[in-house]
mmCIF file of C-alpha atoms in Angstrom:
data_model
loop_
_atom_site.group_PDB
_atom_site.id
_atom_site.type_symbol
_atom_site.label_atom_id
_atom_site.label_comp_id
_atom_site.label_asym_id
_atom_site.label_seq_id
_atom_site.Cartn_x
_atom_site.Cartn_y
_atom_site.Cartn_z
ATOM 1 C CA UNK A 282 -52.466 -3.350 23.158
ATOM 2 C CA UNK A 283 -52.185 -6.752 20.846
ATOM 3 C CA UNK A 284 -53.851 -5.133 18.239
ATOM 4 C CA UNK A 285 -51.180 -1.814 17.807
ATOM 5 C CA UNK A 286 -48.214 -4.144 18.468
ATOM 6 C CA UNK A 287 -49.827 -6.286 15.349
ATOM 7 C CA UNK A 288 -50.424 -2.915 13.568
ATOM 8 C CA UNK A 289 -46.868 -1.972 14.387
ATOM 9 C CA UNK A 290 -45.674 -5.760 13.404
ATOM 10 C CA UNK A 291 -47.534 -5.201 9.755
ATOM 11 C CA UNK A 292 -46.187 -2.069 9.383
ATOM 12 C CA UNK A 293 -42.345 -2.738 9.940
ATOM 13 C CA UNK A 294 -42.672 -6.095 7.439
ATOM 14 C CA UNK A 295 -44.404 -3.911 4.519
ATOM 15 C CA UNK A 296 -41.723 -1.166 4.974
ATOM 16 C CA UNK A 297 -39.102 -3.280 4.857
ATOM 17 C CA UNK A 298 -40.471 -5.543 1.677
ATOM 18 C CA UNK A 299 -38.083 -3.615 -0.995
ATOM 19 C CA UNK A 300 -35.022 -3.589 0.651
ATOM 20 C CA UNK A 301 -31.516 -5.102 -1.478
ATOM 21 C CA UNK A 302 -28.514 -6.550 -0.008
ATOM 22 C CA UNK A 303 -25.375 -5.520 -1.459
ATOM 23 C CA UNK A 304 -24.352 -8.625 -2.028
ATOM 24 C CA UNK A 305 -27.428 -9.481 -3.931
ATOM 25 C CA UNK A 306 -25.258 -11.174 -6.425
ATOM 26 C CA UNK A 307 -22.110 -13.096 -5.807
ATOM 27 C CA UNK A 308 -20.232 -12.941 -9.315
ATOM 28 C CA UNK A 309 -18.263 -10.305 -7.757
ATOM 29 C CA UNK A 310 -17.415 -11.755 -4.448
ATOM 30 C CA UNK A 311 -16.023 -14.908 -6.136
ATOM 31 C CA UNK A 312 -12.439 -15.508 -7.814
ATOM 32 C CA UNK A 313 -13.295 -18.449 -11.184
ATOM 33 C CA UNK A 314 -9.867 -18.994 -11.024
ATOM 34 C CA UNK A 315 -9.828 -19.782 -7.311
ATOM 35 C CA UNK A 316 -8.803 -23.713 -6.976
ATOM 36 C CA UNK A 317 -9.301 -24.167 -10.916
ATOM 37 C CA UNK A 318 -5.541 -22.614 -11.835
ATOM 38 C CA UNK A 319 -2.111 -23.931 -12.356
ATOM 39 C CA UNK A 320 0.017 -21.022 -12.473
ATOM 40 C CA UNK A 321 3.612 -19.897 -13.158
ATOM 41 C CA UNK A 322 5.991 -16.985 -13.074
ATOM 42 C CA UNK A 323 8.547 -15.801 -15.137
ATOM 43 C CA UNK A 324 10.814 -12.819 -16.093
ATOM 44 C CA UNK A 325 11.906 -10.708 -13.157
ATOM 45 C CA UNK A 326 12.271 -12.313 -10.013
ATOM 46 C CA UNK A 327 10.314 -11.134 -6.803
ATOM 47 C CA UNK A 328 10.787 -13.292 -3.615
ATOM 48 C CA UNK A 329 7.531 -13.437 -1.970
ATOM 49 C CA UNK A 330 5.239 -13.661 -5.169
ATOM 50 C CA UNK A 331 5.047 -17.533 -4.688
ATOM 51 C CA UNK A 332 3.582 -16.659 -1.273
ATOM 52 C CA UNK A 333 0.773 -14.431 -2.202
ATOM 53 C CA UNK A 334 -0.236 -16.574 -5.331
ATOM 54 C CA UNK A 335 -2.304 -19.071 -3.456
ATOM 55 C CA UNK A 336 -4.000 -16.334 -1.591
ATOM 56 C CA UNK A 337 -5.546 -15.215 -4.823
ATOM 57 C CA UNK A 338 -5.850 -18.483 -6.740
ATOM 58 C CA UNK A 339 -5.669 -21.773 -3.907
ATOM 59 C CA UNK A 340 -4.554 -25.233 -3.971
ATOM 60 C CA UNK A 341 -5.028 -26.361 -7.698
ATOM 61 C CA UNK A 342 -7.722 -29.175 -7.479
ATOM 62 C CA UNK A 343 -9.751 -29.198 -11.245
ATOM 63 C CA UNK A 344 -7.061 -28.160 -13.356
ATOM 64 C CA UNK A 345 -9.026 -26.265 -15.700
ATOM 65 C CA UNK A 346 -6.576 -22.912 -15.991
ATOM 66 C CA UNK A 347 -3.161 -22.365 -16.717
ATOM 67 C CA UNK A 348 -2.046 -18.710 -15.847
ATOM 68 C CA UNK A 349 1.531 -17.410 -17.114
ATOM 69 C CA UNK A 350 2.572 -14.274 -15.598
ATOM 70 C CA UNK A 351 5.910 -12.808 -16.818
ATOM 71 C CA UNK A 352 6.961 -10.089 -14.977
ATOM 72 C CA UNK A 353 8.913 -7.054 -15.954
ATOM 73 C CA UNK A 354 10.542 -4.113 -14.075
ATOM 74 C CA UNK A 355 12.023 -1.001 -15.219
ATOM 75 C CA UNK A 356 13.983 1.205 -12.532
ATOM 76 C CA UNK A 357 14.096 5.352 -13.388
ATOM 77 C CA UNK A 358 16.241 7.879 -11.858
ATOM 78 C CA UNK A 359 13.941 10.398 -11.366
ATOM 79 C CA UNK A 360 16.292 12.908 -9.565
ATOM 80 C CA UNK A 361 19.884 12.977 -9.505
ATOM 81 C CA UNK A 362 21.801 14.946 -7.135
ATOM 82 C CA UNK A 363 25.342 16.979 -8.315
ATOM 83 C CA UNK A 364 27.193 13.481 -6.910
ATOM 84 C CA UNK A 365 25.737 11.396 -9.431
ATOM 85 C CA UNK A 366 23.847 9.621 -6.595
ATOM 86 C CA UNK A 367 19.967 8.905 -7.358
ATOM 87 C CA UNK A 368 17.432 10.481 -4.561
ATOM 88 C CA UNK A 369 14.157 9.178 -6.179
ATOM 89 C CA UNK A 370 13.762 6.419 -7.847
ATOM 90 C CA UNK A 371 10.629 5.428 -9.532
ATOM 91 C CA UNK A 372 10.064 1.351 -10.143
ATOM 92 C CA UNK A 373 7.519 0.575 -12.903
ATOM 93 C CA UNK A 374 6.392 -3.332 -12.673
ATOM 94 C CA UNK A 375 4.401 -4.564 -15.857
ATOM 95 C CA UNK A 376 2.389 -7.585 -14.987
ATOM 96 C CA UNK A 377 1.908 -9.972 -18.402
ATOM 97 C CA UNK A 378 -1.096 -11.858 -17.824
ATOM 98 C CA UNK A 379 -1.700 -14.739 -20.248
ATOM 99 C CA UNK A 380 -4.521 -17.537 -19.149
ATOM 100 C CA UNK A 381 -4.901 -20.441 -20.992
ATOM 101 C CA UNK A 382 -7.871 -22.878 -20.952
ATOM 102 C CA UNK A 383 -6.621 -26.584 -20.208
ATOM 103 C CA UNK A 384 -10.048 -28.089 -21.781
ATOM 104 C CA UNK A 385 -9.894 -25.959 -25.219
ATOM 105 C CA UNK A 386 -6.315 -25.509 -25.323
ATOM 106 C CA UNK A 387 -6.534 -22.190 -26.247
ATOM 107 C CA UNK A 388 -5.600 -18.262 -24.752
ATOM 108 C CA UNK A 389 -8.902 -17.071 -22.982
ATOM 109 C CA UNK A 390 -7.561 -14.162 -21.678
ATOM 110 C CA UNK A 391 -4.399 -11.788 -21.883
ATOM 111 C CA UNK A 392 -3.314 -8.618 -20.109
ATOM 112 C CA UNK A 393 -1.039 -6.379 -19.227
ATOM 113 C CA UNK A 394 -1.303 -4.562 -16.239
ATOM 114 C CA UNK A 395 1.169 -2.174 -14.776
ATOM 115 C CA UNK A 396 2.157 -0.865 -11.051
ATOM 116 C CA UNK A 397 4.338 2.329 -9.968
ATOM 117 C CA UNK A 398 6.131 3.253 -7.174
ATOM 118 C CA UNK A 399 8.910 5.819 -6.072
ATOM 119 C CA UNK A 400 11.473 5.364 -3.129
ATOM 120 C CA UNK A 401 13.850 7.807 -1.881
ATOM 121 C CA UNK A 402 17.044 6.171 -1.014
ATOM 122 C CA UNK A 403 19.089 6.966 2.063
ATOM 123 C CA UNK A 404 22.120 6.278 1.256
ATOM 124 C CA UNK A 405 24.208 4.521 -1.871
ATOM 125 C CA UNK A 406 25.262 1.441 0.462
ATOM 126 C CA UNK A 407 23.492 -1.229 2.435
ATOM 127 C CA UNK A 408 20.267 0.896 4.436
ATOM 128 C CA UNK A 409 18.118 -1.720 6.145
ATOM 129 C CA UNK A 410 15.162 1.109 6.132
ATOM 130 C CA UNK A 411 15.435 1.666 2.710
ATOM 131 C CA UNK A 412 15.720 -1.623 2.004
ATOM 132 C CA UNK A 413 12.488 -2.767 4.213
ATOM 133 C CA UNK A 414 10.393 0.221 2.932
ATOM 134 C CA UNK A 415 11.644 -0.870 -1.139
ATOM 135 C CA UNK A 416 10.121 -4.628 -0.345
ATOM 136 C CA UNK A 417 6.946 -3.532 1.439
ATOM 137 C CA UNK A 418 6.428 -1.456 -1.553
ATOM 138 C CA UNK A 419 6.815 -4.159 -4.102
ATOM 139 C CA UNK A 420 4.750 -6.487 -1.949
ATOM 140 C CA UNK A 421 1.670 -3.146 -1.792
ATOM 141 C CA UNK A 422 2.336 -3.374 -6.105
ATOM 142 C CA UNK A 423 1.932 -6.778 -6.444
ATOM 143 C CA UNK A 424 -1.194 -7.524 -4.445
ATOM 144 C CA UNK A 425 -2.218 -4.095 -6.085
ATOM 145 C CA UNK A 426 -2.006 -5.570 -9.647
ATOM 146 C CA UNK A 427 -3.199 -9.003 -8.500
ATOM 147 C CA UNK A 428 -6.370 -7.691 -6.871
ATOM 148 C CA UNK A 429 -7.152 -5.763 -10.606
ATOM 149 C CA UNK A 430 -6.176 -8.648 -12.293
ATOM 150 C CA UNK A 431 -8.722 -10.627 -10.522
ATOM 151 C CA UNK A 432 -11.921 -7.950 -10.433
ATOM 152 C CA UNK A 433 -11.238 -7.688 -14.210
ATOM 153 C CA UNK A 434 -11.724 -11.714 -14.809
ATOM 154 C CA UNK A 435 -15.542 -11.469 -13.113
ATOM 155 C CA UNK A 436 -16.437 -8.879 -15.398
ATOM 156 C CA UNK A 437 -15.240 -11.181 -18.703
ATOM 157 C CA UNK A 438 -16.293 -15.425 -19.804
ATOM 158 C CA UNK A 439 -13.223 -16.899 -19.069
ATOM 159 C CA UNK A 440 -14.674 -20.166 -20.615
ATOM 160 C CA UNK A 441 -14.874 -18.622 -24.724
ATOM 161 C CA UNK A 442 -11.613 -18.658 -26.447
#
């Protein structure tokens, strides 16, 4: 019985000798801006960006980074109803990514990355539904272009000028 369970035991390990993780290699699981960045914001002004920043980046500790990101919106009537009144409107945010390198003093990286949406007002006054589903769907275009902006910086040497 000790000798098939051995057999068995051999086996299983020599089967299993070739198999790869996923996560074999960490370059993409890993921010190299996280803790390293001093950022700041400018152009068009969203509330809750200041919030979601440090989720992507962290506490600035080494300094290494400085990120600009200038922000620009541009709002579209899409369809307009016989009253004049707009019943889609489509929201284009353009993300202007510039990152600078503290120890060269020179641009490493720059990017523009853009983010759609449509809402479909209720009415032409104050709508607390429309107005709660317009800022979820900023907040869904921001972490949107965030989370591209950072996959795109593990692909690239963010140390060369």
């Amino acid at each position: 019985m000790k000798k098939l369970l051995f057999i068995i035991f051999i086996i299983n390990i020599t089967a299993c000798s070739d198999v790869e993780f996923v996560y074999k290699e960490d370059k993409n699981l890993i921010n190299p801006l996280y803790e390293k960045t001093n950022f700041t914001i400018s152009g068009y002004d969203i509330n809750f960006i200041n919030s979601y920043l440090p989720m992507f980046f962290g506490d600035n500790k080494e300094d290494i980074f400085k990120l600009s990101i200038n922000i620009e919106q541009k709002k579209t009537k899409r369809s307009v109803e016989s009253n004049q009144a707009a019943s889609m409107i489509r929201y284009e945010l353009k993300l202007n990514y510039t990152l600078v390198s503290n120890e060269k003093n020179c641009v490493t990286f720059e990017k523009e990355l853009l983010s759609y949406f449509s809402i479909f007002p209720k009415s032409s006054g104050y709508n607390y539904g429309t107005d709660a589903s317009l800022e979820k769907k900023y907040e869904l275009a921001i972490i949107e272009n965030l989370n591209r902006f950072t996959s795109m910086l593990s692909d690239i040497n963010i140390n060369n000028c």
